[in-house]
Each structure stands twice: as structure tokens, then as C-alpha cells.
Amino acid sequence: MLYFEFLFKQKLPVTLILFLTLCFFSQAQNSKFSLDDFYSDNPMLDHKVDSIFNRLSDRQKVAQMIISCTGELGKSEATVKKMAQDDIIGGVVFLKGSKKTHSQTINELNSISEKNKALPLIFSMDAEPSLFASRIKGAQNVGKTIDIKTDAQSDSVVNIINQELKEIGVHHNFAPVLDISPANEAIKSRSYGNNKDSVINLANRFIKCTQEGGIIATAKHFPGHGLVKGDTHKQSVYIDGPLQEIDNYKPIIADGVLSIMVAHITVVNNDTFGTDGLPSSCSRRIITDLLKDGMCFEGIVISDALNIMKAVTILDNAPLLASKAGCDMILMPQDERKTMNSILEEIKKDPEYHKQVIASVKKILRLKVCAGII
């Protein structure tokens, strides 16, 4: 808008304004963007995102928010391909499997999107150092996160991970872990340790190197999984009292992390950010009031996996709750079709939620453009 206001203020001839406007639109459509542009004030990027958004049906828009899964621990390739064919998902996270199988599946999914003239999917993976070799069988073992102690060591690990992900066709790494303790049952060696400053510095280094290499990074598990007891895969776990790890995220957000994953941790005995018995991933207080509004995070908020973790599978329609709480990407819902239909029904009844969904979809489209996916 500033560009067009500027033209009109110059009192130029209408024909010249029209010509310059056409040139602007043409340039916007053909411009290439990078991850560095995601947070920028860029009229051409805004226009490109809006033009893509305006071509989509409501179903296609909501589909952008839904991330399914495949691999040896995920849904069958046939199931995921069918969902891509039906245009009800916006991306896929790849779980355990070989490099060859992952690459082949991604190529086939890309062919389906291209044939259907649908938006390309975003492909992701939990390629943390500690999980990397298990996610890509046969990949180089880069060691455990807990053993990374220097910037140079971190850069070397990230470069190996980035290269493998690019060769496979993965755009989005659900890493690094920002939790400060290796003692938690679920985190263990996935943490950088128990020194807060060291954890922040090494996680930030991992994020910067990942994103400079063209891969989207994700800080997790907000609001902090390091100082709780238990494993959300198996049961509900609790932060009792103050949120001791949220300050870890402030420098990470300030330095431009593109996505943050929210854990299924229930907060109790906290008047301001208690979650009323819900996991954080389904709490508006945690996601919208704290992370988005309070900490000014404008990137992509992702729920933790919603398909097997007992902390959320006990809830009625956790994917809708996560979306209404403020999650932009709904990760691994048990039933993608049900998730889409429940969101579509809700946006018809709730105008404010409809606006929120529009904002989420536009952010995801912007990310896809900046990552070179679209």
C-alpha cells in the first residue's frame, strides 16, 4: 500500500501510474524470495501471498494448516498420497525411514500436487542431532545434542543435516530443542544441557546456521519441557507454578526463528498462564496471550504431534482446540479429514476465529514462498 500511496502523491499521469502498477505486479509475481524475507516489510511479497491466497477455496486454505505424517512410524504412503490427491493436507512430516524411500515418496507427492495444479506441500522432519540417524537410516551419525559444546561443532553438525535434508527434499526441520535439562524422561540427550546460557547460545547458533542454509528451523518445546517430570507421549505432565523456561525463547525470537513448537504440557498453580486442565498446545493463554501477543512472536506456531501422545488423545477434538488456541500448523492429527471439516464448520460460526485462520494460512503461504516451495 505504501508503494501506491507514494505514486499517487507524486501527481503522476494516470497512464504512468497504471504502467508502473503493472510493472510492480509483474515483478511481484516473478520475484524470488528467501527465508530472510519472511519477517520483512515487503510489498511485493505481500502481494504475492495475497494473490495465492485469493485463488484458494476455503477447503484449500484450511488444508495448508494440516500436517500429516508418513514413514515407518507414520501413516502409509498410500494414505498420505490419497490425502494429497484430495487436497486436504498442506504438508507431511517424515518419520523413520531410508533416504531412498523418503526421497521417492516426496517426488511422488510433488508429482501429485503438480498434476492437480495444487499448492506444493511442505516437507518436515525431526532432524535434531540426537534423532537424525533414526529419522534417516543410513545417514551420517552426527552424535547427540548433549555432546555439542562449541559453535564450530554445531555448524559442522548443521551443515551435514541441512545437506541431507536438501538432498531428500525436506524444507522444515523440527529442531532444535530449547529445553534446558537432559534429566527429563522425554528429552534426555536431546537437550544441550542444564546451563541456561549455553543452551540458548547453542540453540540460537543451530537456528541461524539452519536458516542461513535455506532450511526452516523450529525451537521447541514451548513453554518448556526440561524441568517437568514425565513424558507427554505417555501421560499428562505439568508445570507447577512459574514458567521457568520461557525466557529462553526471548533471544531466539528476537534473532528471527521462523517457527516454534508448543508442547502438550499442562500448567497448574499459575494465575496468569494456568491452562485450566488443557495441555499448552490447546491453551489460548499460552499460545495467543503469551507467545504471540506477550512475546511478539510473528512466525509459525506448530502444535506437537496430536496423534499418539496421551496428553492430547484423551481430549475431544484436540486439533480444533489447538487451532482455536492459536496454532498455525496442526501436526499429525489422528484424522485429517475430520480436522479439516471441524475447522471449516467452526469458521462459519465464529467470525473472530475465521480471521485467525486467515492469518495462519497467509503466514504459511508466506513461509512456502520464502522457502522456495511455491
mmCIF file of C-alpha atoms in Angstrom, residues 63-364:
data_model
loop_
_atom_site.group_PDB
_atom_site.id
_atom_site.type_symbol
_atom_site.label_atom_id
_atom_site.label_comp_id
_atom_site.label_asym_id
_atom_site.label_seq_id
_atom_site.Cartn_x
_atom_site.Cartn_y
_atom_site.Cartn_z
ATOM 1 C CA ALA A 63 -5.616 -27.726 4.165
ATOM 2 C CA GLN A 64 -2.476 -25.579 4.431
ATOM 3 C CA MET A 65 -2.682 -25.842 8.216
ATOM 4 C CA ILE A 66 -2.805 -29.644 8.391
ATOM 5 C CA ILE A 67 0.467 -31.603 8.513
ATOM 6 C CA SER A 68 0.193 -35.378 8.122
ATOM 7 C CA CYS A 69 2.925 -37.975 8.637
ATOM 8 C CA THR A 70 4.479 -40.934 6.881
ATOM 9 C CA GLY A 71 7.473 -43.238 7.227
ATOM 10 C CA GLU A 72 7.785 -46.456 9.207
ATOM 11 C CA LEU A 73 6.135 -44.889 12.267
ATOM 12 C CA GLY A 74 3.582 -42.827 10.353
ATOM 13 C CA LYS A 75 0.646 -43.362 8.035
ATOM 14 C CA SER A 76 1.044 -45.496 4.947
ATOM 15 C CA GLU A 77 2.328 -43.885 1.769
ATOM 16 C CA ALA A 78 -0.936 -44.801 0.037
ATOM 17 C CA THR A 79 -2.968 -42.999 2.725
ATOM 18 C CA VAL A 80 -0.873 -39.843 2.535
ATOM 19 C CA LYS A 81 -0.898 -39.836 -1.269
ATOM 20 C CA LYS A 82 -4.686 -40.111 -1.201
ATOM 21 C CA MET A 83 -4.879 -37.087 1.109
ATOM 22 C CA ALA A 84 -2.572 -35.146 -1.195
ATOM 23 C CA GLN A 85 -4.728 -36.187 -4.150
ATOM 24 C CA ASP A 86 -7.823 -34.930 -2.302
ATOM 25 C CA ASP A 87 -6.029 -31.695 -1.337
ATOM 26 C CA ILE A 88 -6.719 -31.907 2.392
ATOM 27 C CA ILE A 89 -3.167 -31.507 3.728
ATOM 28 C CA GLY A 90 -0.570 -28.757 3.444
ATOM 29 C CA GLY A 91 2.461 -30.785 4.395
ATOM 30 C CA VAL A 92 3.938 -34.061 5.588
ATOM 31 C CA VAL A 93 6.421 -34.860 8.355
ATOM 32 C CA PHE A 94 8.686 -37.814 7.629
ATOM 33 C CA LEU A 95 9.337 -40.240 10.443
ATOM 34 C CA LYS A 96 11.735 -43.192 10.446
ATOM 35 C CA GLY A 97 12.789 -44.443 7.013
ATOM 36 C CA SER A 98 15.580 -44.693 4.465
ATOM 37 C CA LYS A 99 16.857 -41.800 2.420
ATOM 38 C CA LYS A 100 15.770 -43.552 -0.764
ATOM 39 C CA THR A 101 12.220 -44.160 0.485
ATOM 40 C CA HIS A 102 11.822 -40.616 1.801
ATOM 41 C CA SER A 103 13.063 -39.134 -1.498
ATOM 42 C CA GLN A 104 10.853 -41.370 -3.574
ATOM 43 C CA THR A 105 7.742 -40.509 -1.547
ATOM 44 C CA ILE A 106 8.483 -36.779 -1.750
ATOM 45 C CA ASN A 107 8.935 -36.982 -5.528
ATOM 46 C CA GLU A 108 5.634 -38.816 -5.878
ATOM 47 C CA LEU A 109 3.800 -36.317 -3.652
ATOM 48 C CA ASN A 110 5.269 -33.421 -5.631
ATOM 49 C CA SER A 111 4.055 -35.063 -8.850
ATOM 50 C CA ILE A 112 0.545 -35.372 -7.403
ATOM 51 C CA SER A 113 0.478 -31.667 -6.479
ATOM 52 C CA GLU A 114 1.810 -30.662 -9.881
ATOM 53 C CA LYS A 115 -0.659 -32.861 -11.751
ATOM 54 C CA ASN A 116 -3.576 -31.487 -9.704
ATOM 55 C CA LYS A 117 -2.289 -27.901 -10.040
ATOM 56 C CA ALA A 118 -2.427 -27.756 -6.234
ATOM 57 C CA LEU A 119 -0.048 -25.872 -3.968
ATOM 58 C CA PRO A 120 3.125 -27.836 -3.225
ATOM 59 C CA LEU A 121 3.382 -29.497 0.177
ATOM 60 C CA ILE A 122 5.891 -28.504 2.833
ATOM 61 C CA PHE A 123 8.008 -31.456 3.991
ATOM 62 C CA SER A 124 9.399 -31.647 7.505
ATOM 63 C CA MET A 125 11.406 -33.910 9.805
ATOM 64 C CA ASP A 126 12.549 -34.140 13.444
ATOM 65 C CA ALA A 127 16.174 -33.874 12.360
ATOM 66 C CA GLU A 128 17.583 -32.995 15.749
ATOM 67 C CA PRO A 129 21.182 -34.218 16.123
ATOM 68 C CA SER A 130 20.102 -36.907 18.618
ATOM 69 C CA LEU A 131 17.294 -38.184 16.367
ATOM 70 C CA PHE A 132 18.871 -37.593 12.959
ATOM 71 C CA ALA A 133 20.288 -41.068 12.332
ATOM 72 C CA SER A 134 16.993 -42.699 13.333
ATOM 73 C CA ARG A 135 14.948 -40.462 11.039
ATOM 74 C CA ILE A 136 17.162 -41.189 8.024
ATOM 75 C CA LYS A 137 18.504 -44.711 8.248
ATOM 76 C CA GLY A 138 21.991 -44.835 6.831
ATOM 77 C CA ALA A 139 22.639 -41.125 7.277
ATOM 78 C CA GLN A 140 25.865 -39.990 8.885
ATOM 79 C CA ASN A 141 25.702 -40.178 12.673
ATOM 80 C CA VAL A 142 26.254 -36.628 13.935
ATOM 81 C CA GLY A 143 26.179 -37.589 17.622
ATOM 82 C CA LYS A 144 23.860 -36.385 20.345
ATOM 83 C CA THR A 145 22.783 -32.813 21.006
ATOM 84 C CA ILE A 146 24.075 -33.013 24.591
ATOM 85 C CA ASP A 147 27.617 -33.529 23.244
ATOM 86 C CA ILE A 148 27.658 -30.337 21.133
ATOM 87 C CA LYS A 149 29.706 -27.770 23.054
ATOM 88 C CA THR A 150 31.063 -25.211 20.559
ATOM 89 C CA ASP A 151 29.823 -23.053 17.688
ATOM 90 C CA ALA A 152 32.173 -24.762 15.261
ATOM 91 C CA GLN A 153 30.919 -28.191 16.286
ATOM 92 C CA SER A 154 27.321 -27.013 15.939
ATOM 93 C CA ASP A 155 27.934 -25.553 12.471
ATOM 94 C CA SER A 156 29.510 -28.786 11.301
ATOM 95 C CA VAL A 157 26.516 -30.803 12.504
ATOM 96 C CA VAL A 158 24.003 -28.395 10.964
ATOM 97 C CA ASN A 159 25.762 -28.407 7.610
ATOM 98 C CA ILE A 160 25.569 -32.206 7.465
ATOM 99 C CA ILE A 161 21.889 -32.207 8.474
ATOM 100 C CA ASN A 162 20.978 -29.427 6.032
ATOM 101 C CA GLN A 163 22.715 -31.188 3.161
ATOM 102 C CA GLU A 164 20.898 -34.467 3.829
ATOM 103 C CA LEU A 165 17.515 -32.734 4.145
ATOM 104 C CA LYS A 166 18.015 -30.818 0.895
ATOM 105 C CA GLU A 167 19.014 -33.951 -0.981
ATOM 106 C CA ILE A 168 15.840 -35.670 0.195
ATOM 107 C CA GLY A 169 13.620 -32.642 -0.431
ATOM 108 C CA VAL A 170 12.788 -31.684 3.168
ATOM 109 C CA HIS A 171 12.227 -27.973 3.855
ATOM 110 C CA HIS A 172 11.444 -27.766 7.560
ATOM 111 C CA ASN A 173 13.468 -29.099 10.493
ATOM 112 C CA PHE A 174 11.630 -29.505 13.809
ATOM 113 C CA ALA A 175 14.816 -28.643 15.714
ATOM 114 C CA PRO A 176 16.500 -27.573 17.936
ATOM 115 C CA VAL A 177 15.324 -28.476 21.441
ATOM 116 C CA LEU A 178 15.485 -25.448 23.727
ATOM 117 C CA ASP A 179 14.662 -27.348 26.924
ATOM 118 C CA ILE A 180 17.383 -26.836 29.495
ATOM 119 C CA SER A 181 17.660 -30.195 31.222
ATOM 120 C CA PRO A 182 18.771 -33.614 29.965
ATOM 121 C CA ALA A 183 17.140 -35.226 33.002
ATOM 122 C CA ASN A 184 13.568 -35.218 31.646
ATOM 123 C CA GLU A 185 12.245 -38.622 30.567
ATOM 124 C CA ALA A 186 11.207 -37.396 27.105
ATOM 125 C CA ILE A 187 14.158 -35.082 26.411
ATOM 126 C CA LYS A 188 17.260 -36.887 27.726
ATOM 127 C CA SER A 189 20.270 -36.317 25.408
ATOM 128 C CA ARG A 190 18.153 -34.194 23.031
ATOM 129 C CA SER A 191 18.909 -31.162 25.248
ATOM 130 C CA TYR A 192 22.057 -29.031 25.085
ATOM 131 C CA GLY A 193 22.396 -29.472 28.848
ATOM 132 C CA ASN A 194 21.411 -27.737 32.068
ATOM 133 C CA ASN A 195 23.295 -24.449 31.711
ATOM 134 C CA LYS A 196 20.696 -21.945 30.553
ATOM 135 C CA ASP A 197 23.077 -19.558 28.769
ATOM 136 C CA SER A 198 24.845 -22.368 26.950
ATOM 137 C CA VAL A 199 21.530 -23.886 25.854
ATOM 138 C CA ILE A 200 20.293 -20.561 24.482
ATOM 139 C CA ASN A 201 23.549 -19.780 22.675
ATOM 140 C CA LEU A 202 23.932 -23.217 21.077
ATOM 141 C CA ALA A 203 20.254 -23.436 20.100
ATOM 142 C CA ASN A 204 20.409 -19.971 18.564
ATOM 143 C CA ARG A 205 23.545 -20.942 16.639
ATOM 144 C CA PHE A 206 21.777 -24.070 15.348
ATOM 145 C CA ILE A 207 18.784 -21.977 14.222
ATOM 146 C CA LYS A 208 20.864 -19.323 12.462
ATOM 147 C CA CYS A 209 23.017 -21.842 10.605
ATOM 148 C CA THR A 210 19.957 -23.915 9.655
ATOM 149 C CA GLN A 211 18.045 -20.940 8.252
ATOM 150 C CA GLU A 212 21.087 -19.409 6.536
ATOM 151 C CA GLY A 213 21.347 -22.760 4.754
ATOM 152 C CA GLY A 214 17.784 -22.451 3.480
ATOM 153 C CA ILE A 215 16.090 -24.863 5.902
ATOM 154 C CA ILE A 216 13.358 -23.650 8.283
ATOM 155 C CA ALA A 217 14.251 -24.176 11.959
ATOM 156 C CA THR A 218 11.899 -24.788 14.890
ATOM 157 C CA ALA A 219 12.542 -24.029 18.560
ATOM 158 C CA LYS A 220 10.812 -26.493 20.893
ATOM 159 C CA HIS A 221 9.112 -27.420 23.245
ATOM 160 C CA PHE A 222 7.375 -24.189 24.344
ATOM 161 C CA PRO A 223 6.790 -23.154 27.131
ATOM 162 C CA GLY A 224 9.486 -25.571 28.398
ATOM 163 C CA HIS A 225 9.751 -29.349 28.766
ATOM 164 C CA GLY A 226 13.087 -29.563 30.586
ATOM 165 C CA LEU A 227 12.005 -29.039 34.184
ATOM 166 C CA VAL A 228 8.879 -31.195 34.255
ATOM 167 C CA LYS A 229 8.536 -34.812 35.270
ATOM 168 C CA GLY A 230 7.140 -37.366 32.861
ATOM 169 C CA ASP A 231 6.654 -37.852 29.146
ATOM 170 C CA THR A 232 3.696 -36.398 27.236
ATOM 171 C CA HIS A 233 3.806 -39.430 24.933
ATOM 172 C CA LYS A 234 2.604 -41.483 27.896
ATOM 173 C CA GLN A 235 0.600 -39.166 30.151
ATOM 174 C CA SER A 236 -0.292 -35.608 31.083
ATOM 175 C CA VAL A 237 2.673 -33.742 32.589
ATOM 176 C CA TYR A 238 2.662 -30.489 34.499
ATOM 177 C CA ILE A 239 4.476 -27.221 35.024
ATOM 178 C CA ASP A 240 3.633 -26.447 38.640
ATOM 179 C CA GLY A 241 3.863 -22.702 39.239
ATOM 180 C CA PRO A 242 6.011 -20.245 37.228
ATOM 181 C CA LEU A 243 7.114 -20.854 33.641
ATOM 182 C CA GLN A 244 10.840 -21.183 34.272
ATOM 183 C CA GLU A 245 11.972 -21.682 30.681
ATOM 184 C CA ILE A 246 10.091 -19.051 28.655
ATOM 185 C CA ASP A 247 12.950 -16.544 28.906
ATOM 186 C CA ASN A 248 14.991 -18.970 26.795
ATOM 187 C CA TYR A 249 12.772 -18.053 23.858
ATOM 188 C CA LYS A 250 13.162 -14.262 24.007
ATOM 189 C CA PRO A 251 16.609 -14.041 22.304
ATOM 190 C CA ILE A 252 15.597 -16.815 19.890
ATOM 191 C CA ILE A 253 12.514 -14.854 18.820
ATOM 192 C CA ALA A 254 14.468 -11.592 18.618
ATOM 193 C CA ASP A 255 17.026 -13.234 16.316
ATOM 194 C CA GLY A 256 14.426 -14.491 13.851
ATOM 195 C CA VAL A 257 13.484 -18.122 14.459
ATOM 196 C CA LEU A 258 10.773 -18.932 11.924
ATOM 197 C CA SER A 259 8.748 -21.484 13.872
ATOM 198 C CA ILE A 260 8.102 -22.605 17.436
ATOM 199 C CA MET A 261 6.560 -25.914 18.521
ATOM 200 C CA VAL A 262 4.228 -25.969 21.530
ATOM 201 C CA ALA A 263 4.299 -28.946 23.904
ATOM 202 C CA HIS A 264 1.376 -30.826 25.454
ATOM 203 C CA ILE A 265 2.293 -29.639 28.953
ATOM 204 C CA THR A 266 -0.439 -28.591 31.399
ATOM 205 C CA VAL A 267 0.288 -25.516 33.546
ATOM 206 C CA VAL A 268 -1.102 -25.508 37.100
ATOM 207 C CA ASN A 269 -0.876 -23.119 40.075
ATOM 208 C CA ASN A 270 -0.203 -20.151 37.796
ATOM 209 C CA ASP A 271 -2.840 -17.384 37.957
ATOM 210 C CA THR A 272 -1.724 -15.725 34.721
ATOM 211 C CA PHE A 273 -0.883 -18.675 32.481
ATOM 212 C CA GLY A 274 -2.692 -21.641 34.007
ATOM 213 C CA THR A 275 -4.164 -23.781 31.245
ATOM 214 C CA ASP A 276 -7.371 -24.873 33.034
ATOM 215 C CA GLY A 277 -6.533 -28.552 32.681
ATOM 216 C CA LEU A 278 -5.684 -28.352 28.977
ATOM 217 C CA PRO A 279 -2.228 -29.016 27.514
ATOM 218 C CA SER A 280 -0.344 -25.871 26.435
ATOM 219 C CA SER A 281 -0.817 -26.878 22.789
ATOM 220 C CA CYS A 282 -4.564 -26.333 23.246
ATOM 221 C CA SER A 283 -4.386 -23.281 25.519
ATOM 222 C CA ARG A 284 -5.122 -19.815 24.173
ATOM 223 C CA ARG A 285 -3.459 -18.322 27.231
ATOM 224 C CA ILE A 286 -0.151 -19.943 26.315
ATOM 225 C CA ILE A 287 -0.189 -19.634 22.525
ATOM 226 C CA THR A 288 -2.031 -16.393 21.778
ATOM 227 C CA ASP A 289 -1.805 -14.397 25.018
ATOM 228 C CA LEU A 290 1.766 -15.346 25.940
ATOM 229 C CA LEU A 291 3.673 -16.421 22.828
ATOM 230 C CA LYS A 292 2.039 -14.335 20.094
ATOM 231 C CA ASP A 293 0.864 -11.219 21.934
ATOM 232 C CA GLY A 294 3.078 -11.178 25.022
ATOM 233 C CA MET A 295 6.354 -12.249 23.386
ATOM 234 C CA CYS A 296 5.556 -10.756 19.963
ATOM 235 C CA PHE A 297 6.252 -13.951 18.023
ATOM 236 C CA GLU A 298 5.026 -13.491 14.443
ATOM 237 C CA GLY A 299 6.330 -16.727 12.954
ATOM 238 C CA ILE A 300 4.678 -20.125 12.594
ATOM 239 C CA VAL A 301 3.319 -21.794 15.722
ATOM 240 C CA ILE A 302 3.173 -25.592 15.423
ATOM 241 C CA SER A 303 1.440 -27.982 17.773
ATOM 242 C CA ASP A 304 3.385 -31.003 18.914
ATOM 243 C CA ALA A 305 2.154 -34.294 17.425
ATOM 244 C CA LEU A 306 -1.549 -34.852 18.083
ATOM 245 C CA ASN A 307 -1.908 -38.477 17.033
ATOM 246 C CA ILE A 308 -0.358 -40.646 19.743
ATOM 247 C CA MET A 309 0.540 -38.507 22.754
ATOM 248 C CA LYS A 310 -1.735 -39.463 25.637
ATOM 249 C CA ALA A 311 -1.765 -35.889 26.945
ATOM 250 C CA VAL A 312 -3.963 -34.866 23.968
ATOM 251 C CA THR A 313 -5.577 -38.026 22.614
ATOM 252 C CA ILE A 314 -7.808 -38.050 25.710
ATOM 253 C CA LEU A 315 -9.348 -34.733 24.597
ATOM 254 C CA ASP A 316 -12.372 -34.360 22.342
ATOM 255 C CA ASN A 317 -11.179 -32.855 19.033
ATOM 256 C CA ALA A 318 -7.743 -31.699 20.171
ATOM 257 C CA PRO A 319 -6.781 -30.491 16.645
ATOM 258 C CA LEU A 320 -9.618 -27.935 16.649
ATOM 259 C CA LEU A 321 -8.720 -26.866 20.177
ATOM 260 C CA ALA A 322 -5.087 -26.404 19.127
ATOM 261 C CA SER A 323 -6.123 -24.309 16.147
ATOM 262 C CA LYS A 324 -8.507 -22.148 18.184
ATOM 263 C CA ALA A 325 -5.746 -21.667 20.775
ATOM 264 C CA GLY A 326 -3.575 -20.122 18.042
ATOM 265 C CA CYS A 327 -1.558 -22.922 16.428
ATOM 266 C CA ASP A 328 -0.940 -22.153 12.754
ATOM 267 C CA MET A 329 0.102 -25.702 11.834
ATOM 268 C CA ILE A 330 -1.761 -28.714 13.218
ATOM 269 C CA LEU A 331 0.768 -31.533 13.405
ATOM 270 C CA MET A 332 -0.225 -35.150 12.860
ATOM 271 C CA PRO A 333 -3.923 -35.140 13.764
ATOM 272 C CA GLN A 334 -5.422 -38.611 14.092
ATOM 273 C CA ASP A 335 -7.990 -37.831 11.388
ATOM 274 C CA GLU A 336 -7.038 -35.150 8.851
ATOM 275 C CA ARG A 337 -10.443 -35.120 7.159
ATOM 276 C CA LYS A 338 -12.250 -34.660 10.454
ATOM 277 C CA THR A 339 -9.814 -31.885 11.377
ATOM 278 C CA MET A 340 -10.471 -30.052 8.119
ATOM 279 C CA ASN A 341 -14.249 -30.388 8.420
ATOM 280 C CA SER A 342 -14.312 -29.265 12.057
ATOM 281 C CA ILE A 343 -12.272 -26.136 11.239
ATOM 282 C CA LEU A 344 -14.493 -25.359 8.239
ATOM 283 C CA GLU A 345 -17.605 -25.679 10.393
ATOM 284 C CA GLU A 346 -16.148 -23.508 13.137
ATOM 285 C CA ILE A 347 -15.106 -20.629 10.868
ATOM 286 C CA LYS A 348 -18.719 -20.369 9.683
ATOM 287 C CA LYS A 349 -19.902 -19.882 13.273
ATOM 288 C CA ASP A 350 -17.088 -17.749 14.680
ATOM 289 C CA PRO A 351 -16.013 -14.623 12.713
ATOM 290 C CA GLU A 352 -13.050 -13.934 15.003
ATOM 291 C CA TYR A 353 -11.768 -17.464 14.589
ATOM 292 C CA HIS A 354 -12.240 -17.104 10.816
ATOM 293 C CA LYS A 355 -9.934 -14.054 10.879
ATOM 294 C CA GLN A 356 -7.401 -16.042 12.879
ATOM 295 C CA VAL A 357 -7.447 -18.887 10.346
ATOM 296 C CA ILE A 358 -6.933 -16.401 7.510
ATOM 297 C CA ALA A 359 -3.874 -15.004 9.324
ATOM 298 C CA SER A 360 -2.496 -18.532 9.908
ATOM 299 C CA VAL A 361 -2.934 -19.531 6.268
ATOM 300 C CA LYS A 362 -1.303 -16.351 4.983
ATOM 301 C CA LYS A 363 1.693 -16.933 7.262
ATOM 302 C CA ILE A 364 2.057 -20.488 5.968
#
